[in-house]
Amino acid sequence: MSAVKNFNVVRWEEKSKTNRIEKIKEKLNKFLDNEIPYLKQPPNNDKKTNEDHLKSISEETLEERIQNILKNIEQIEMKLDKLK
């Protein structure tokens, strides 16, 4: 009998936590005055490691990304120099 009681208590606690999280999300949405769809979606439990992510991206794409980042840094530095 106590196992059933403990199970019910655990379920009630989980439901209570879920309700509190939903209330916090609603308050956040009201505060931001905007519905943010990703807050309503369940978390993505993608367990890929960094190596797996890197393997899925081709080497050319990585090089292009690095070049774009370097180009952006140069542009920011130029803008900062102009502001001085």
PDB file of N, CA and C in Angstrom:
ATOM      1  N   MET A   1       0.818  -1.188   0.000  1.00  0.00           N
ATOM      2  CA  MET A   1       0.000   0.000   0.000  1.00  0.00           C
ATOM      3  C   MET A   1       0.868   1.261   0.000  1.00  0.00           C
ATOM      4  N   SER A   2       1.985   1.217   0.747  1.00  0.00           N
ATOM      5  CA  SER A   2       2.823   2.412   0.803  1.00  0.00           C
ATOM      6  C   SER A   2       3.538   2.658  -0.522  1.00  0.00           C
ATOM      7  N   ALA A   3       3.801   1.590  -1.290  1.00  0.00           N
ATOM      8  CA  ALA A   3       4.436   1.765  -2.600  1.00  0.00           C
ATOM      9  C   ALA A   3       3.519   2.539  -3.531  1.00  0.00           C
ATOM     10  N   VAL A   4       2.223   2.236  -3.484  1.00  0.00           N
ATOM     11  CA  VAL A   4       1.248   2.957  -4.304  1.00  0.00           C
ATOM     12  C   VAL A   4       1.162   4.402  -3.848  1.00  0.00           C
ATOM     13  N   LYS A   5       1.187   4.602  -2.538  1.00  0.00           N
ATOM     14  CA  LYS A   5       1.127   5.960  -1.986  1.00  0.00           C
ATOM     15  C   LYS A   5       2.359   6.752  -2.416  1.00  0.00           C
ATOM     16  N   ASN A   6       3.543   6.137  -2.325  1.00  0.00           N
ATOM     17  CA  ASN A   6       4.775   6.811  -2.742  1.00  0.00           C
ATOM     18  C   ASN A   6       4.741   7.140  -4.228  1.00  0.00           C
ATOM     19  N   PHE A   7       4.235   6.208  -5.040  1.00  0.00           N
ATOM     20  CA  PHE A   7       4.130   6.441  -6.474  1.00  0.00           C
ATOM     21  C   PHE A   7       3.215   7.629  -6.754  1.00  0.00           C
ATOM     22  N   ASN A   8       2.093   7.691  -6.050  1.00  0.00           N
ATOM     23  CA  ASN A   8       1.158   8.805  -6.240  1.00  0.00           C
ATOM     24  C   ASN A   8       1.779  10.129  -5.811  1.00  0.00           C
ATOM     25  N   VAL A   9       2.559  10.109  -4.743  1.00  0.00           N
ATOM     26  CA  VAL A   9       3.230  11.331  -4.282  1.00  0.00           C
ATOM     27  C   VAL A   9       4.239  11.791  -5.327  1.00  0.00           C
ATOM     28  N   VAL A  10       4.992  10.869  -5.887  1.00  0.00           N
ATOM     29  CA  VAL A  10       5.984  11.212  -6.911  1.00  0.00           C
ATOM     30  C   VAL A  10       5.289  11.792  -8.132  1.00  0.00           C
ATOM     31  N   ARG A  11       4.195  11.166  -8.570  1.00  0.00           N
ATOM     32  CA  ARG A  11       3.447  11.682  -9.727  1.00  0.00           C
ATOM     33  C   ARG A  11       2.912  13.076  -9.440  1.00  0.00           C
ATOM     34  N   TRP A  12       2.402  13.293  -8.220  1.00  0.00           N
ATOM     35  CA  TRP A  12       1.871  14.605  -7.852  1.00  0.00           C
ATOM     36  C   TRP A  12       2.982  15.649  -7.870  1.00  0.00           C
ATOM     37  N   GLU A  13       4.163  15.300  -7.344  1.00  0.00           N
ATOM     38  CA  GLU A  13       5.289  16.234  -7.333  1.00  0.00           C
ATOM     39  C   GLU A  13       5.729  16.574  -8.749  1.00  0.00           C
ATOM     40  N   GLU A  14       5.772  15.573  -9.635  1.00  0.00           N
ATOM     41  CA  GLU A  14       6.156  15.830 -11.025  1.00  0.00           C
ATOM     42  C   GLU A  14       5.145  16.740 -11.707  1.00  0.00           C
ATOM     43  N   LYS A  15       3.870  16.490 -11.469  1.00  0.00           N
ATOM     44  CA  LYS A  15       2.814  17.319 -12.058  1.00  0.00           C
ATOM     45  C   LYS A  15       2.913  18.741 -11.514  1.00  0.00           C
ATOM     46  N   SER A  16       3.202  18.869 -10.236  1.00  0.00           N
ATOM     47  CA  SER A  16       3.348  20.183  -9.619  1.00  0.00           C
ATOM     48  C   SER A  16       4.515  20.947 -10.243  1.00  0.00           C
ATOM     49  N   LYS A  17       5.645  20.268 -10.447  1.00  0.00           N
ATOM     50  CA  LYS A  17       6.804  20.906 -11.083  1.00  0.00           C
ATOM     51  C   LYS A  17       6.467  21.348 -12.500  1.00  0.00           C
ATOM     52  N   THR A  18       5.779  20.473 -13.237  1.00  0.00           N
ATOM     53  CA  THR A  18       5.393  20.805 -14.610  1.00  0.00           C
ATOM     54  C   THR A  18       4.488  22.026 -14.629  1.00  0.00           C
ATOM     55  N   ASN A  19       3.531  22.068 -13.707  1.00  0.00           N
ATOM     56  CA  ASN A  19       2.622  23.216 -13.638  1.00  0.00           C
ATOM     57  C   ASN A  19       3.379  24.499 -13.307  1.00  0.00           C
ATOM     58  N   ARG A  20       4.335  24.421 -12.384  1.00  0.00           N
ATOM     59  CA  ARG A  20       5.118  25.612 -12.034  1.00  0.00           C
ATOM     60  C   ARG A  20       5.946  26.088 -13.220  1.00  0.00           C
ATOM     61  N   ILE A  21       6.528  25.158 -13.956  1.00  0.00           N
ATOM     62  CA  ILE A  21       7.318  25.529 -15.136  1.00  0.00           C
ATOM     63  C   ILE A  21       6.431  26.203 -16.167  1.00  0.00           C
ATOM     64  N   GLU A  22       5.238  25.654 -16.400  1.00  0.00           N
ATOM     65  CA  GLU A  22       4.312  26.252 -17.367  1.00  0.00           C
ATOM     66  C   GLU A  22       3.901  27.656 -16.931  1.00  0.00           C
ATOM     67  N   LYS A  23       3.669  27.847 -15.633  1.00  0.00           N
ATOM     68  CA  LYS A  23       3.296  29.178 -15.139  1.00  0.00           C
ATOM     69  C   LYS A  23       4.440  30.169 -15.336  1.00  0.00           C
ATOM     70  N   ILE A  24       5.661  29.721 -15.102  1.00  0.00           N
ATOM     71  CA  ILE A  24       6.825  30.590 -15.305  1.00  0.00           C
ATOM     72  C   ILE A  24       6.948  30.959 -16.776  1.00  0.00           C
ATOM     73  N   LYS A  25       6.730  29.991 -17.673  1.00  0.00           N
ATOM     74  CA  LYS A  25       6.784  30.274 -19.109  1.00  0.00           C
ATOM     75  C   LYS A  25       5.722  31.290 -19.498  1.00  0.00           C
ATOM     76  N   GLU A  26       4.503  31.131 -18.949  1.00  0.00           N
ATOM     77  CA  GLU A  26       3.433  32.077 -19.255  1.00  0.00           C
ATOM     78  C   GLU A  26       3.791  33.478 -18.766  1.00  0.00           C
ATOM     79  N   LYS A  27       4.337  33.571 -17.557  1.00  0.00           N
ATOM     80  CA  LYS A  27       4.732  34.880 -17.031  1.00  0.00           C
ATOM     81  C   LYS A  27       5.829  35.498 -17.886  1.00  0.00           C
ATOM     82  N   LEU A  28       6.770  34.679 -18.318  1.00  0.00           N
ATOM     83  CA  LEU A  28       7.847  35.172 -19.170  1.00  0.00           C
ATOM     84  C   LEU A  28       7.292  35.671 -20.492  1.00  0.00           C
ATOM     85  N   ASN A  29       6.363  34.917 -21.077  1.00  0.00           N
ATOM     86  CA  ASN A  29       5.746  35.344 -22.330  1.00  0.00           C
ATOM     87  C   ASN A  29       5.007  36.661 -22.147  1.00  0.00           C
ATOM     88  N   LYS A  30       4.295  36.800 -21.035  1.00  0.00           N
ATOM     89  CA  LYS A  30       3.578  38.054 -20.778  1.00  0.00           C
ATOM     90  C   LYS A  30       4.570  39.192 -20.575  1.00  0.00           C
ATOM     91  N   PHE A  31       5.657  38.913 -19.871  1.00  0.00           N
ATOM     92  CA  PHE A  31       6.662  39.938 -19.623  1.00  0.00           C
ATOM     93  C   PHE A  31       7.284  40.405 -20.929  1.00  0.00           C
ATOM     94  N   LEU A  32       7.576  39.480 -21.791  1.00  0.00           N
ATOM     95  CA  LEU A  32       8.184  39.825 -23.073  1.00  0.00           C
ATOM     96  C   LEU A  32       7.157  40.340 -24.069  1.00  0.00           C
ATOM     97  N   ASP A  33       5.880  40.219 -23.699  1.00  0.00           N
ATOM     98  CA  ASP A  33       4.783  40.669 -24.546  1.00  0.00           C
ATOM     99  C   ASP A  33       4.856  40.006 -25.917  1.00  0.00           C
ATOM    100  N   ASN A  34       5.223  38.744 -25.884  1.00  0.00           N
ATOM    101  CA  ASN A  34       5.399  38.040 -27.141  1.00  0.00           C
ATOM    102  C   ASN A  34       5.382  36.550 -26.841  1.00  0.00           C
ATOM    103  N   GLU A  35       4.784  35.784 -27.722  1.00  0.00           N
ATOM    104  CA  GLU A  35       4.862  34.336 -27.557  1.00  0.00           C
ATOM    105  C   GLU A  35       6.138  33.840 -28.217  1.00  0.00           C
ATOM    106  N   ILE A  36       6.910  33.123 -27.464  1.00  0.00           N
ATOM    107  CA  ILE A  36       8.159  32.580 -27.985  1.00  0.00           C
ATOM    108  C   ILE A  36       7.933  31.090 -28.204  1.00  0.00           C
ATOM    109  N   PRO A  37       7.830  30.667 -29.462  1.00  0.00           N
ATOM    110  CA  PRO A  37       7.461  29.279 -29.733  1.00  0.00           C
ATOM    111  C   PRO A  37       8.429  28.250 -29.167  1.00  0.00           C
ATOM    112  N   TYR A  38       9.722  28.559 -29.132  1.00  0.00           N
ATOM    113  CA  TYR A  38      10.655  27.536 -28.679  1.00  0.00           C
ATOM    114  C   TYR A  38      10.512  27.247 -27.195  1.00  0.00           C
ATOM    115  N   LEU A  39       9.906  28.176 -26.426  1.00  0.00           N
ATOM    116  CA  LEU A  39       9.689  27.887 -25.016  1.00  0.00           C
ATOM    117  C   LEU A  39       8.605  26.830 -24.830  1.00  0.00           C
ATOM    118  N   LYS A  40       7.721  26.707 -25.803  1.00  0.00           N
ATOM    119  CA  LYS A  40       6.631  25.747 -25.690  1.00  0.00           C
ATOM    120  C   LYS A  40       7.022  24.376 -26.217  1.00  0.00           C
ATOM    121  N   GLN A  41       8.135  24.299 -26.894  1.00  0.00           N
ATOM    122  CA  GLN A  41       8.569  23.024 -27.449  1.00  0.00           C
ATOM    123  C   GLN A  41       9.340  22.237 -26.397  1.00  0.00           C
ATOM    124  N   PRO A  42       9.231  20.913 -26.445  1.00  0.00           N
ATOM    125  CA  PRO A  42      10.027  20.117 -25.510  1.00  0.00           C
ATOM    126  C   PRO A  42      11.507  20.270 -25.839  1.00  0.00           C
ATOM    127  N   PRO A  43      12.367  20.128 -24.855  1.00  0.00           N
ATOM    128  CA  PRO A  43      13.800  20.289 -25.119  1.00  0.00           C
ATOM    129  C   PRO A  43      14.294  19.238 -26.104  1.00  0.00           C
ATOM    130  N   ASN A  44      15.257  19.638 -26.885  1.00  0.00           N
ATOM    131  CA  ASN A  44      15.854  18.725 -27.850  1.00  0.00           C
ATOM    132  C   ASN A  44      16.920  17.915 -27.125  1.00  0.00           C
ATOM    133  N   ASN A  45      16.719  16.631 -27.059  1.00  0.00           N
ATOM    134  CA  ASN A  45      17.667  15.769 -26.355  1.00  0.00           C
ATOM    135  C   ASN A  45      18.669  15.166 -27.327  1.00  0.00           C
ATOM    136  N   ASP A  46      19.278  16.032 -28.102  1.00  0.00           N
ATOM    137  CA  ASP A  46      20.271  15.601 -29.072  1.00  0.00           C
ATOM    138  C   ASP A  46      21.578  15.358 -28.327  1.00  0.00           C
ATOM    139  N   LYS A  47      21.979  14.119 -28.271  1.00  0.00           N
ATOM    140  CA  LYS A  47      23.150  13.746 -27.479  1.00  0.00           C
ATOM    141  C   LYS A  47      24.416  13.610 -28.320  1.00  0.00           C
ATOM    142  N   LYS A  48      24.453  14.262 -29.483  1.00  0.00           N
ATOM    143  CA  LYS A  48      25.648  14.167 -30.321  1.00  0.00           C
ATOM    144  C   LYS A  48      26.821  14.858 -29.634  1.00  0.00           C
ATOM    145  N   THR A  49      27.977  14.277 -29.802  1.00  0.00           N
ATOM    146  CA  THR A  49      29.178  14.908 -29.271  1.00  0.00           C
ATOM    147  C   THR A  49      29.665  15.954 -30.264  1.00  0.00           C
ATOM    148  N   ASN A  50      30.596  16.758 -29.834  1.00  0.00           N
ATOM    149  CA  ASN A  50      31.158  17.764 -30.728  1.00  0.00           C
ATOM    150  C   ASN A  50      31.783  17.122 -31.958  1.00  0.00           C
ATOM    151  N   GLU A  51      32.423  15.978 -31.760  1.00  0.00           N
ATOM    152  CA  GLU A  51      33.041  15.296 -32.894  1.00  0.00           C
ATOM    153  C   GLU A  51      31.986  14.874 -33.911  1.00  0.00           C
ATOM    154  N   ASP A  52      30.845  14.380 -33.420  1.00  0.00           N
ATOM    155  CA  ASP A  52      29.772  13.976 -34.334  1.00  0.00           C
ATOM    156  C   ASP A  52      29.253  15.167 -35.122  1.00  0.00           C
ATOM    157  N   HIS A  53      29.110  16.295 -34.441  1.00  0.00           N
ATOM    158  CA  HIS A  53      28.646  17.492 -35.139  1.00  0.00           C
ATOM    159  C   HIS A  53      29.665  17.926 -36.193  1.00  0.00           C
ATOM    160  N   LEU A  54      30.933  17.848 -35.836  1.00  0.00           N
ATOM    161  CA  LEU A  54      31.968  18.245 -36.786  1.00  0.00           C
ATOM    162  C   LEU A  54      32.036  17.283 -37.964  1.00  0.00           C
ATOM    163  N   LYS A  55      31.804  16.005 -37.714  1.00  0.00           N
ATOM    164  CA  LYS A  55      31.829  15.037 -38.804  1.00  0.00           C
ATOM    165  C   LYS A  55      30.695  15.298 -39.787  1.00  0.00           C
ATOM    166  N   SER A  56      29.566  15.776 -39.283  1.00  0.00           N
ATOM    167  CA  SER A  56      28.418  15.993 -40.159  1.00  0.00           C
ATOM    168  C   SER A  56      28.587  17.243 -41.018  1.00  0.00           C
ATOM    169  N   ILE A  57      29.541  18.098 -40.668  1.00  0.00           N
ATOM    170  CA  ILE A  57      29.800  19.311 -41.445  1.00  0.00           C
ATOM    171  C   ILE A  57      31.035  19.058 -42.300  1.00  0.00           C
ATOM    172  N   SER A  58      30.939  19.354 -43.561  1.00  0.00           N
ATOM    173  CA  SER A  58      32.085  19.111 -44.439  1.00  0.00           C
ATOM    174  C   SER A  58      33.214  20.078 -44.109  1.00  0.00           C
ATOM    175  N   GLU A  59      34.420  19.703 -44.524  1.00  0.00           N
ATOM    176  CA  GLU A  59      35.590  20.542 -44.271  1.00  0.00           C
ATOM    177  C   GLU A  59      35.462  21.897 -44.957  1.00  0.00           C
ATOM    178  N   GLU A  60      34.919  21.919 -46.157  1.00  0.00           N
ATOM    179  CA  GLU A  60      34.750  23.188 -46.868  1.00  0.00           C
ATOM    180  C   GLU A  60      33.839  24.119 -46.085  1.00  0.00           C
ATOM    181  N   THR A  61      32.789  23.561 -45.544  1.00  0.00           N
ATOM    182  CA  THR A  61      31.852  24.382 -44.791  1.00  0.00           C
ATOM    183  C   THR A  61      32.541  24.963 -43.559  1.00  0.00           C
ATOM    184  N   LEU A  62      33.357  24.156 -42.898  1.00  0.00           N
ATOM    185  CA  LEU A  62      34.081  24.655 -41.734  1.00  0.00           C
ATOM    186  C   LEU A  62      35.024  25.787 -42.130  1.00  0.00           C
ATOM    187  N   GLU A  63      35.734  25.594 -43.217  1.00  0.00           N
ATOM    188  CA  GLU A  63      36.651  26.633 -43.673  1.00  0.00           C
ATOM    189  C   GLU A  63      35.896  27.899 -44.048  1.00  0.00           C
ATOM    190  N   GLU A  64      34.750  27.735 -44.697  1.00  0.00           N
ATOM    191  CA  GLU A  64      33.945  28.904 -45.063  1.00  0.00           C
ATOM    192  C   GLU A  64      33.468  29.639 -43.816  1.00  0.00           C
ATOM    193  N   ARG A  65      33.059  28.888 -42.823  1.00  0.00           N
ATOM    194  CA  ARG A  65      32.599  29.517 -41.575  1.00  0.00           C
ATOM    195  C   ARG A  65      33.725  30.284 -40.901  1.00  0.00           C
ATOM    196  N   ILE A  66      34.892  29.674 -40.875  1.00  0.00           N
ATOM    197  CA  ILE A  66      36.041  30.345 -40.262  1.00  0.00           C
ATOM    198  C   ILE A  66      36.373  31.622 -41.025  1.00  0.00           C
ATOM    199  N   GLN A  67      36.358  31.551 -42.350  1.00  0.00           N
ATOM    200  CA  GLN A  67      36.635  32.739 -43.164  1.00  0.00           C
ATOM    201  C   GLN A  67      35.601  33.834 -42.900  1.00  0.00           C
ATOM    202  N   ASN A  68      34.337  33.452 -42.798  1.00  0.00           N
ATOM    203  CA  ASN A  68      33.290  34.436 -42.518  1.00  0.00           C
ATOM    204  C   ASN A  68      33.473  35.077 -41.149  1.00  0.00           C
ATOM    205  N   ILE A  69      33.860  34.281 -40.176  1.00  0.00           N
ATOM    206  CA  ILE A  69      34.096  34.826 -38.837  1.00  0.00           C
ATOM    207  C   ILE A  69      35.256  35.807 -38.868  1.00  0.00           C
ATOM    208  N   LEU A  70      36.339  35.439 -39.554  1.00  0.00           N
ATOM    209  CA  LEU A  70      37.490  36.334 -39.656  1.00  0.00           C
ATOM    210  C   LEU A  70      37.122  37.621 -40.387  1.00  0.00           C
ATOM    211  N   LYS A  71      36.325  37.499 -41.430  1.00  0.00           N
ATOM    212  CA  LYS A  71      35.885  38.674 -42.180  1.00  0.00           C
ATOM    213  C   LYS A  71      35.038  39.589 -41.288  1.00  0.00           C
ATOM    214  N   ASN A  72      34.161  38.986 -40.490  1.00  0.00           N
ATOM    215  CA  ASN A  72      33.331  39.771 -39.574  1.00  0.00           C
ATOM    216  C   ASN A  72      34.175  40.485 -38.525  1.00  0.00           C
ATOM    217  N   ILE A  73      35.193  39.807 -38.038  1.00  0.00           N
ATOM    218  CA  ILE A  73      36.087  40.431 -37.054  1.00  0.00           C
ATOM    219  C   ILE A  73      36.795  41.629 -37.673  1.00  0.00           C
ATOM    220  N   GLU A  74      37.265  41.473 -38.905  1.00  0.00           N
ATOM    221  CA  GLU A  74      37.933  42.585 -39.591  1.00  0.00           C
ATOM    222  C   GLU A  74      36.990  43.767 -39.766  1.00  0.00           C
ATOM    223  N   GLN A  75      35.752  43.489 -40.150  1.00  0.00           N
ATOM    224  CA  GLN A  75      34.770  44.563 -40.338  1.00  0.00           C
ATOM    225  C   GLN A  75      34.499  45.287 -39.026  1.00  0.00           C
ATOM    226  N   ILE A  76      34.397  44.539 -37.956  1.00  0.00           N
ATOM    227  CA  ILE A  76      34.149  45.155 -36.650  1.00  0.00           C
ATOM    228  C   ILE A  76      35.334  46.010 -36.237  1.00  0.00           C
ATOM    229  N   GLU A  77      36.545  45.502 -36.462  1.00  0.00           N
ATOM    230  CA  GLU A  77      37.738  46.276 -36.123  1.00  0.00           C
ATOM    231  C   GLU A  77      37.796  47.567 -36.931  1.00  0.00           C
ATOM    232  N   MET A  78      37.430  47.502 -38.214  1.00  0.00           N
ATOM    233  CA  MET A  78      37.428  48.702 -39.053  1.00  0.00           C
ATOM    234  C   MET A  78      36.408  49.716 -38.536  1.00  0.00           C
ATOM    235  N   LYS A  79      35.239  49.244 -38.158  1.00  0.00           N
ATOM    236  CA  LYS A  79      34.207  50.141 -37.633  1.00  0.00           C
ATOM    237  C   LYS A  79      34.654  50.779 -36.326  1.00  0.00           C
ATOM    238  N   LEU A  80      35.322  49.997 -35.492  1.00  0.00           N
ATOM    239  CA  LEU A  80      35.824  50.539 -34.231  1.00  0.00           C
ATOM    240  C   LEU A  80      36.889  51.602 -34.482  1.00  0.00           C
ATOM    241  N   ASP A  81      37.759  51.357 -35.454  1.00  0.00           N
ATOM    242  CA  ASP A  81      38.784  52.338 -35.795  1.00  0.00           C
ATOM    243  C   ASP A  81      38.158  53.636 -36.292  1.00  0.00           C
ATOM    244  N   LYS A  82      37.100  53.526 -37.069  1.00  0.00           N
ATOM    245  CA  LYS A  82      36.416  54.721 -37.577  1.00  0.00           C
ATOM    246  C   LYS A  82      35.772  55.512 -36.449  1.00  0.00           C
ATOM    247  N   LEU A  83      35.320  54.825 -35.425  1.00  0.00           N
ATOM    248  CA  LEU A  83      34.673  55.503 -34.300  1.00  0.00           C
ATOM    249  C   LEU A  83      35.678  56.240 -33.418  1.00  0.00           C
ATOM    250  N   LYS A  84      36.931  55.823 -33.451  1.00  0.00           N
ATOM    251  CA  LYS A  84      37.953  56.445 -32.597  1.00  0.00           C
ATOM    252  C   LYS A  84      38.304  57.776 -33.080  1.00  0.00           C
TER     253      LYS A  84
END
